[in-house]
Coordinates of C-alpha atoms and ligand atoms in Angstrom, one line a residue:
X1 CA -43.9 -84.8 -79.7
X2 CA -44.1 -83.3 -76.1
X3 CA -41.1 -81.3 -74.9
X4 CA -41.6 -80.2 -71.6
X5 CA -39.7 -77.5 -69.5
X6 CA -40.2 -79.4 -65.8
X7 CA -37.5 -76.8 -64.7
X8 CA -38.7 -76.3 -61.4
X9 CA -36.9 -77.6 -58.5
X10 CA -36.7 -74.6 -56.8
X11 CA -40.0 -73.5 -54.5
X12 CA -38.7 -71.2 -52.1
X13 CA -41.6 -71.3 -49.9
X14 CA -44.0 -67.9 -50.5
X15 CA -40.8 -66.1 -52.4
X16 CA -40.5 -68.1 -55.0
X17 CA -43.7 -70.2 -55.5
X18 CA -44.7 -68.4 -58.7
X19 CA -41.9 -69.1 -60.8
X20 CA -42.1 -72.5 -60.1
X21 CA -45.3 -74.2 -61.5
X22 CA -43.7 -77.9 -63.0
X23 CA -45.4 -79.7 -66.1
X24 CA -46.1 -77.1 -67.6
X25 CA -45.9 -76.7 -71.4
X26 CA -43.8 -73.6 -72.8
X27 CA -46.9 -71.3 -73.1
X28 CA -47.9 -71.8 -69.9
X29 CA -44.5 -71.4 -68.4
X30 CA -44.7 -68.2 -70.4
X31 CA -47.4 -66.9 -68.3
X32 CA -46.2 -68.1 -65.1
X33 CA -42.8 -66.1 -65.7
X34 CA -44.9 -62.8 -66.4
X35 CA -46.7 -63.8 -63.3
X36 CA -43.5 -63.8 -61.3
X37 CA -41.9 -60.7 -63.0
X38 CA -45.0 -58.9 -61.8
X39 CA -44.9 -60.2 -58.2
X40 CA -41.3 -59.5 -58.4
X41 CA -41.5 -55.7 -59.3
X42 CA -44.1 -55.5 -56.7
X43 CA -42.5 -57.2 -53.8
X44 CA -42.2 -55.6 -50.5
X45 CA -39.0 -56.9 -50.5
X46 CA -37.1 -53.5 -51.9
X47 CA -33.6 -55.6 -51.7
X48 CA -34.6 -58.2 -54.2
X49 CA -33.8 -58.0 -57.7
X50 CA -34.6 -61.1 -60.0
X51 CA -34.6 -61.4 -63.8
X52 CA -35.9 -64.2 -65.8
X53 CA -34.2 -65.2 -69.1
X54 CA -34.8 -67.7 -71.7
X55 CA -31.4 -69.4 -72.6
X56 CA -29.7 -72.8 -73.4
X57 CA -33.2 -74.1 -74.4
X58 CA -35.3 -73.2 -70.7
X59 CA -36.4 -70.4 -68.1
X60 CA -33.6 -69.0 -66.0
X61 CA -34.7 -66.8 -63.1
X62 CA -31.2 -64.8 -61.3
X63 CA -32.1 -63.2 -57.9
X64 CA -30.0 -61.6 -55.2
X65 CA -30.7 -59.2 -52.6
X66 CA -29.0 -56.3 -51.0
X67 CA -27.6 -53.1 -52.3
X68 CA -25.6 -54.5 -55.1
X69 CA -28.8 -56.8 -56.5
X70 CA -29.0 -54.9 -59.7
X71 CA -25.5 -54.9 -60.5
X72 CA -25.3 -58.4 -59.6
X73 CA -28.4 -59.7 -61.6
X74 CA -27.5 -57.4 -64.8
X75 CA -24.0 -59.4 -65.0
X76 CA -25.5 -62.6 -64.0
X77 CA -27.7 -62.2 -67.4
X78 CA -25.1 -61.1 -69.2
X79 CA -23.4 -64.0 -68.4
X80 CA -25.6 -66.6 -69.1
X81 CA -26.0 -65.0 -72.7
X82 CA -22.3 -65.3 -73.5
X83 CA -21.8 -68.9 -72.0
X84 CA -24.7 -69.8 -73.9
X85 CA -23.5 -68.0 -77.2
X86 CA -20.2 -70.2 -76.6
X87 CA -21.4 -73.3 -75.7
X88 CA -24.6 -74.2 -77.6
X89 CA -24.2 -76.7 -80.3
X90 CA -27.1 -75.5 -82.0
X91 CA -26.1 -72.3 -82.7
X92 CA -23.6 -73.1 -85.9
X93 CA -21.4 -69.8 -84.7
X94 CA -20.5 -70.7 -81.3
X95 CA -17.4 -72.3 -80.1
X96 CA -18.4 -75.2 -79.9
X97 CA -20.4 -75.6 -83.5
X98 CA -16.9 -74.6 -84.5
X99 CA -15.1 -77.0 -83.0
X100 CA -17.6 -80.4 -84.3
X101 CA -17.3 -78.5 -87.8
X102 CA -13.5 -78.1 -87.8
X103 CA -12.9 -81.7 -85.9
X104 CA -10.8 -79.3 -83.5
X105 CA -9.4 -75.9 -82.6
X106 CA -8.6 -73.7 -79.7
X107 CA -10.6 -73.6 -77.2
X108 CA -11.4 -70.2 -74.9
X109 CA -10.8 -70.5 -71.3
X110 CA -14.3 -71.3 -69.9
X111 CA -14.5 -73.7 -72.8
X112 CA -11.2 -75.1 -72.0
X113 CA -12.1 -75.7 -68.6
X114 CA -15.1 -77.8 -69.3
X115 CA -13.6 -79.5 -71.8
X116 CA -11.2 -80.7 -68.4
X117 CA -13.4 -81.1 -65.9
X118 CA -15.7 -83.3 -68.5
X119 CA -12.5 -85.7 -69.1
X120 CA -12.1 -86.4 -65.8
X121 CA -15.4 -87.2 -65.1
X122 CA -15.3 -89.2 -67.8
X123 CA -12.4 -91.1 -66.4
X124 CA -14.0 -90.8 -62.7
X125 CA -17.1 -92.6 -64.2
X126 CA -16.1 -95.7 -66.5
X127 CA -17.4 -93.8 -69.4
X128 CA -21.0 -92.9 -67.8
X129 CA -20.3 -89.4 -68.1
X130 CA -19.6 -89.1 -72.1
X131 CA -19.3 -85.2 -73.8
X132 CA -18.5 -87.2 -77.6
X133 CA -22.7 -88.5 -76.9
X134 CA -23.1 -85.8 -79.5
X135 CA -23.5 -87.9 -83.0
X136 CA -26.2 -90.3 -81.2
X137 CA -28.0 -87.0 -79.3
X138 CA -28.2 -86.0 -83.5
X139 CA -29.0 -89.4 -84.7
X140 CA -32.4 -89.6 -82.0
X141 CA -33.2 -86.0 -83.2
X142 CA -32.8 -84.4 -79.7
X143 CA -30.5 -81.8 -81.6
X144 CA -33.4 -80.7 -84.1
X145 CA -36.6 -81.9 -82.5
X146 CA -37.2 -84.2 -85.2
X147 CA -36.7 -86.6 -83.0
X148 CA -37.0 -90.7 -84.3
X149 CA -35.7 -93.8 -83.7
X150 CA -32.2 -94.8 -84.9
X151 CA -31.7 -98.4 -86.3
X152 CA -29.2 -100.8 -84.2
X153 CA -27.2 -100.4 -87.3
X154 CA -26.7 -96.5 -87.2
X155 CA -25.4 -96.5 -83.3
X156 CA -23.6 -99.4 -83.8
X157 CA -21.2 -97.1 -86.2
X158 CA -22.0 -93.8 -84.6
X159 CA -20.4 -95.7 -81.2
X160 CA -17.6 -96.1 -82.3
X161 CA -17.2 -91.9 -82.0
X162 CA -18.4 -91.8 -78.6
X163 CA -15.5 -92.5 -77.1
X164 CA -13.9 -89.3 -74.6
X165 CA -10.1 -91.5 -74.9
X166 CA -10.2 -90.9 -78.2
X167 CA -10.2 -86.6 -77.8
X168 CA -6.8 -84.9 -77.9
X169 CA -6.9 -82.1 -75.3
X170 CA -3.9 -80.1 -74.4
X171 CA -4.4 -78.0 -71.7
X172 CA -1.2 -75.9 -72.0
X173 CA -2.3 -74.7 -75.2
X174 CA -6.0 -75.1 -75.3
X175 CA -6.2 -77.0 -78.1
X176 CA -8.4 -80.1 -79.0
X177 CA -8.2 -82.5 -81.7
X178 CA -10.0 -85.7 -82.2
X179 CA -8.6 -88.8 -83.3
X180 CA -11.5 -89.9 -85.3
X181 CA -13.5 -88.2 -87.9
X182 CA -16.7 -87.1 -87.4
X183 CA -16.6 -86.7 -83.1
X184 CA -18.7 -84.2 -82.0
X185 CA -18.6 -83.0 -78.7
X186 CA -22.1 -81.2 -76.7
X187 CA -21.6 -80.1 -73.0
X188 CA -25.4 -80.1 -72.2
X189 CA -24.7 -82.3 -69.7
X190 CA -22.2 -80.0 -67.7
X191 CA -23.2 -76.1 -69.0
X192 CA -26.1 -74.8 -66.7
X193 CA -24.3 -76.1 -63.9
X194 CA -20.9 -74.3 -65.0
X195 CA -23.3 -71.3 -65.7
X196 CA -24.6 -71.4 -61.7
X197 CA -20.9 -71.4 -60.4
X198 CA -20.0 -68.8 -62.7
X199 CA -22.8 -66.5 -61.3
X200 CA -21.9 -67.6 -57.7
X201 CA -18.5 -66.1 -58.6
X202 CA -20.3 -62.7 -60.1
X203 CA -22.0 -62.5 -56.7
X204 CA -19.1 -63.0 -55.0
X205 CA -17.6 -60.0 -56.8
X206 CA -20.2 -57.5 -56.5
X207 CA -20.3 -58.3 -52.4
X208 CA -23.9 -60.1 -52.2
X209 CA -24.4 -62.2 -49.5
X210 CA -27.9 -64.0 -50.7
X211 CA -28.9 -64.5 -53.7
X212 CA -30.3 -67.6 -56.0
X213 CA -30.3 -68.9 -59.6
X214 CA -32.9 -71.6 -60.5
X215 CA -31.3 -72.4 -64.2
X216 CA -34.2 -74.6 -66.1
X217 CA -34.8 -76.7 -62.5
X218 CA -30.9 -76.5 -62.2
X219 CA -30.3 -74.6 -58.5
X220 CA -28.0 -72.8 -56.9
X221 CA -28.1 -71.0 -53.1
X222 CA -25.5 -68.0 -52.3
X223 CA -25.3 -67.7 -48.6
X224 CA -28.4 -67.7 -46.5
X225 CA -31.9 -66.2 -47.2
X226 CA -31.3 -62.8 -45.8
X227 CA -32.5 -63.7 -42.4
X228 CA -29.9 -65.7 -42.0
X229 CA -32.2 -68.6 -42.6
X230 CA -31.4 -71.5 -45.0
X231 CA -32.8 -71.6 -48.3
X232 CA -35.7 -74.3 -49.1
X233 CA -35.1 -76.4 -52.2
X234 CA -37.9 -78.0 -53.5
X235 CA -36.7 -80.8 -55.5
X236 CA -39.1 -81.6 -58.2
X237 CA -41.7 -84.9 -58.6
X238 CA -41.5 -86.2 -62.0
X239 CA -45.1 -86.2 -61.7
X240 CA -46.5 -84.0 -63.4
X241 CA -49.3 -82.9 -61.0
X242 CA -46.4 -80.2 -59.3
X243 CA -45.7 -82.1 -56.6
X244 CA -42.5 -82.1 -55.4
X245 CA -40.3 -85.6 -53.7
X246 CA -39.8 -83.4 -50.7
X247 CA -37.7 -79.9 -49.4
X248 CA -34.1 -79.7 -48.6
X249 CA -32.8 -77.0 -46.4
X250 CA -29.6 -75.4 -47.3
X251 CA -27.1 -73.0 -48.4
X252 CA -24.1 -72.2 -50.8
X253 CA -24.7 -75.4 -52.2
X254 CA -26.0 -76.6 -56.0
X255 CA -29.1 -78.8 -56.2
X256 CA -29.2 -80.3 -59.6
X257 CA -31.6 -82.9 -60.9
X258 CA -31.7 -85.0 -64.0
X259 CA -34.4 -87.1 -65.1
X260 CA -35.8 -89.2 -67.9
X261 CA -38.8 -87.3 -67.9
X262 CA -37.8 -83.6 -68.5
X263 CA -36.9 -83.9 -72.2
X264 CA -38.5 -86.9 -74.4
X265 CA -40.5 -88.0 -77.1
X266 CA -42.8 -90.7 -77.1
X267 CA -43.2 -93.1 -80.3
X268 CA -45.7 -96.5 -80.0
X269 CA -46.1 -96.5 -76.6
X270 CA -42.8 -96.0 -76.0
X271 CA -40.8 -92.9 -74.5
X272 CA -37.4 -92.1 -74.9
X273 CA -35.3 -89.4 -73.1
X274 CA -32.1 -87.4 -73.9
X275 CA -29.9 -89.2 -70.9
X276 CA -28.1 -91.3 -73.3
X277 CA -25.9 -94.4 -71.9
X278 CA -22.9 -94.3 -73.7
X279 CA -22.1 -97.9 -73.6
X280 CA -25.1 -98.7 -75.6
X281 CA -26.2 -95.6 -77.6
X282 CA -30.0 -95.8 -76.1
X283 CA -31.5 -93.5 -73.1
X284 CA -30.0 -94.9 -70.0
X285 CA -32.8 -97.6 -68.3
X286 CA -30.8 -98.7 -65.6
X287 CA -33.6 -98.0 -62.4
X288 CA -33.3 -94.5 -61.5
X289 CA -36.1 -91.9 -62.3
X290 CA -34.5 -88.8 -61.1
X291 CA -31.1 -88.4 -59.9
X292 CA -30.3 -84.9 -57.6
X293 CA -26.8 -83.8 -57.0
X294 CA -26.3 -81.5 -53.7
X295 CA -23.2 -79.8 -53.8
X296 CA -20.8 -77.2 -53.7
X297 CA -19.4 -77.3 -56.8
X298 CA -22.2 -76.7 -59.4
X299 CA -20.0 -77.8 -62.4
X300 CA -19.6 -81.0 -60.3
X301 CA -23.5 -81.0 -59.8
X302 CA -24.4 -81.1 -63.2
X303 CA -22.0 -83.4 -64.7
X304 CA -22.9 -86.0 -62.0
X305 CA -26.9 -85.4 -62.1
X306 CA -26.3 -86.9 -65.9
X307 CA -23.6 -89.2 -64.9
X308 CA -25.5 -91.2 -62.1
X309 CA -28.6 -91.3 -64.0
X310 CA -27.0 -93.6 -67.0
X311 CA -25.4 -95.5 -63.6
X312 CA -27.9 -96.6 -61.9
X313 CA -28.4 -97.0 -58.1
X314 CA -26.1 -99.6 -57.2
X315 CA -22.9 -97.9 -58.9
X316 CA -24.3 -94.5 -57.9
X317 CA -23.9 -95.5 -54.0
X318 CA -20.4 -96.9 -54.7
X319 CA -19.7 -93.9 -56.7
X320 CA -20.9 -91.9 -53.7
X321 CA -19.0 -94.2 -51.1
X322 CA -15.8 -92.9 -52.8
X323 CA -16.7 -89.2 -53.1
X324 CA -19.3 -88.6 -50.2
X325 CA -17.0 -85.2 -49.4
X326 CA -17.4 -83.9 -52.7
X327 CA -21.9 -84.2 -52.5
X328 CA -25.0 -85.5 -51.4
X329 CA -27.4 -87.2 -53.5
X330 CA -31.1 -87.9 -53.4
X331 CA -32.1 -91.1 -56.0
X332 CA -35.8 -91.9 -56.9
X333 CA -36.0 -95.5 -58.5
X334 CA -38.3 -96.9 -60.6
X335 CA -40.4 -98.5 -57.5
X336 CA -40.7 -95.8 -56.2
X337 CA -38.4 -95.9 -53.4
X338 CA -36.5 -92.5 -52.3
X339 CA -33.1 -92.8 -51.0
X340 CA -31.4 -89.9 -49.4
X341 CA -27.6 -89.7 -48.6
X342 CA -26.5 -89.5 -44.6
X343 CA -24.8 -85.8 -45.1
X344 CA -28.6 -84.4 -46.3
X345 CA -30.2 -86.8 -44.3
X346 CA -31.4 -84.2 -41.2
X347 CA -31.9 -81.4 -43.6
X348 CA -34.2 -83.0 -46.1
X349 CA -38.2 -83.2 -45.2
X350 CA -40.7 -85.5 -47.3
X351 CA -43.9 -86.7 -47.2
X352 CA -43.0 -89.9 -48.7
X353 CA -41.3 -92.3 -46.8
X354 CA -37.3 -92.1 -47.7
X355 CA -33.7 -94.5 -46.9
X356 CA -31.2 -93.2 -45.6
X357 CA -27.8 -94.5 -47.3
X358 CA -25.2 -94.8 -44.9
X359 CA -21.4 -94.5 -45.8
X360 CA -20.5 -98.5 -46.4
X361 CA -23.0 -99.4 -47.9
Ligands
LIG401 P1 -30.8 -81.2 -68.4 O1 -29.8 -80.5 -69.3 O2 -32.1 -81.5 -69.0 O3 -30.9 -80.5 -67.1 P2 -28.8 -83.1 -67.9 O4 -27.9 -82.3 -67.0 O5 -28.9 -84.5 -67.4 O6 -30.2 -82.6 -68.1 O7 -28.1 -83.2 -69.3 C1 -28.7 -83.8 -70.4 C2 -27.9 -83.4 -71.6 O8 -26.5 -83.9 -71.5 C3 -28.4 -84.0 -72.9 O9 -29.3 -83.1 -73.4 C4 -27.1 -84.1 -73.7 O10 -26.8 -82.8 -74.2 C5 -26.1 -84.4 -72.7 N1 -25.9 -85.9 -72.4 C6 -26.8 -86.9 -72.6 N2 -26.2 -88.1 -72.2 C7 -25.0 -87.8 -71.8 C8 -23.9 -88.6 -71.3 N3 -24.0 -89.9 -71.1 N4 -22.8 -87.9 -70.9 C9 -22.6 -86.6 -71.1 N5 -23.6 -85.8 -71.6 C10 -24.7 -86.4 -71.9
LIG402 MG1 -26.3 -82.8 -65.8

């Protein structure tokens, strides 16, 4: 069993290099986190407060800068704790444990809200995007780590639950219901990204102007660096030699990746990852390697890193086509080839040769 944190997307050239070795195992990342607290304490950079925390299963590091920074970073932790307390399926008290126990309940607001925004993308994308996955996440072991191959038998029966029509969500009231018994719901696939927009909004409050969360390889910018320059974005190889598929300048914007190789196990020869394609109850093989959503929205980010992983290239430009206001995208496929959306295009450096796709496609 491997389990690897490749979290790191986020090399901020010089600033953030420490924090961000990739491949690493969790010991090691262990040791490059103490490294970066240390550098951090002793940085000549007296405006810069950044905090590492181990939640929702990887290494978060929160940083801001200015006057406020400590304020800022405090609530940003104390954040991510409680949306992890509500949100993790693993943890049989939180909300969500509650709900897959009690087939239902109320729901709290953030709760409530991704419960929404998950339905929609579940409408938006034919079913790609899929929070009922939870019964065949259990059934490979990605819940427990005692991960092993289900027979064609067991998903055959544990599809018939992973169907998002078939949850009863009333938003007046905050309740949700399923129709059938024995639907579980997990909002892995959304929650880190929810968790960056959340702490965009904390920064917002407190009156930062530059700051940066890098949640488990999940980024996102406030503002600008505070020289008014444009934060660098490494987005992450999934070779494990810490190379990265190239840089991408930006700011106020999400950069969130999902790929088949941060979480798997491997079994005769064979590996399989937690990106599950709902039609079909197996990790999602449909071409793509690594999928990175640029956005505004982080909750948007997230849920479509997953979502246009299980779809594939082809339906991930047309999917794009239709949305290009809403992100950007940068698509790795199993040959190798990069493809990088127009409105990234200019801002996105590589050493590796990349396509540009062009609205029309
Ligand atoms: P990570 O959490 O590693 O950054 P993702 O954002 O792609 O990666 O989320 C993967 C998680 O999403 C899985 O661990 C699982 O909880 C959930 N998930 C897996 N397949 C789907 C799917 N088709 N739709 C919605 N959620 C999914
Ligand atoms: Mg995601």
């Amino acid at each position: 069993m491997k389990k690897f944190f490749l979290m790191v997307f986020c090399i901020m050239f010089g600033l953030f290099i420490s924090g961000c070795s990739s491949g690493s195992t969790k010991q090691t990342n262990t040791d490059a986190m103490r490294q970066t607290e240390k550098s951090s304490t002793s940085s000549e950079n007296q405006d810069e407060v950044s905090r590492q925390i181990f939640a929702m299963d990887t290494y978060m590091t929160v940083t801001a800068y200015g006057s406020a920074a400590q304020e800022a970073v405090d609530k940003a932790a104390n954040e991510i704790e409680r949306l992890d307390a509500l949100l993790s399926t693993g943890d049989e008290l939180s909300e969500i444990a509650q709900i897959n126990q009690n087939g239902g309940g109320t729901l709290s607001s953030d709760t409530s809200y991704l419960v929404e925004r998950s339905m929609e993308l579940y409408e938006d994308t034919d079913g790609a995007f899929d929070i009922t996955i939870y019964p065949i996440m259990e059934a490979w072991g990605f819940t427990s780590g005692n991960y092993t191959i289900p027979s064609e038998e067991t998903l055959q029966s544990l599809l018939s639950l992973t169907d998002s029509s078939q949850i009863k969500f009333n938003k007046e009231t905050s309740t949700i219901s399923f129709e059938k018994e024995g639907m579980k719901i997990d909002l892995g696939g959304i929650a880190k990204g929810y968790t960056s927009a959340r702490i965009m909004d904390i920064y917002r409050e407190c009156g930062i102007e530059s700051g940066i969360v890098n949640l488990g390889g999940n980024v996102q910018v406030f503002g600008t660096k505070e020289d008014g320059s444009q934060w660098r974005v490494a987005i992450q190889s999934p070779e494990e030699d810490g190379s990265y598929l190239g840089v991408l300048s930006t700011q106020d914007r999400a950069v969130i990746t999902s790929g088949g190789y941060e979480r798997y196990f491997e079994e005769d020869g064979n590996t399989y990852h937690h990106i599950i394609d709902p039609s079909t109850g197996h990790p999602a093989e449909n071409g793509l390697i690594s999928v990175t959503i640029i956005s505004a929205d982080g909750t948007l980010a997230d849920g479509l890193s997953t979502s246009l992983f299980v779809m594939g290239k082809d339906k991930a430009v047309e999917y794009w086509n239709a949305h290009s206001d809403e992100f950007d995208m940068i698509l790795l496929t199993e040959e190798k080839t990069l493809y990088v959306t127009e409105g990234i295009a200019s801002q996105f450096r590589s050493e590796l040769e990349f396509q540009i796709i062009e609205k029309g496609e």
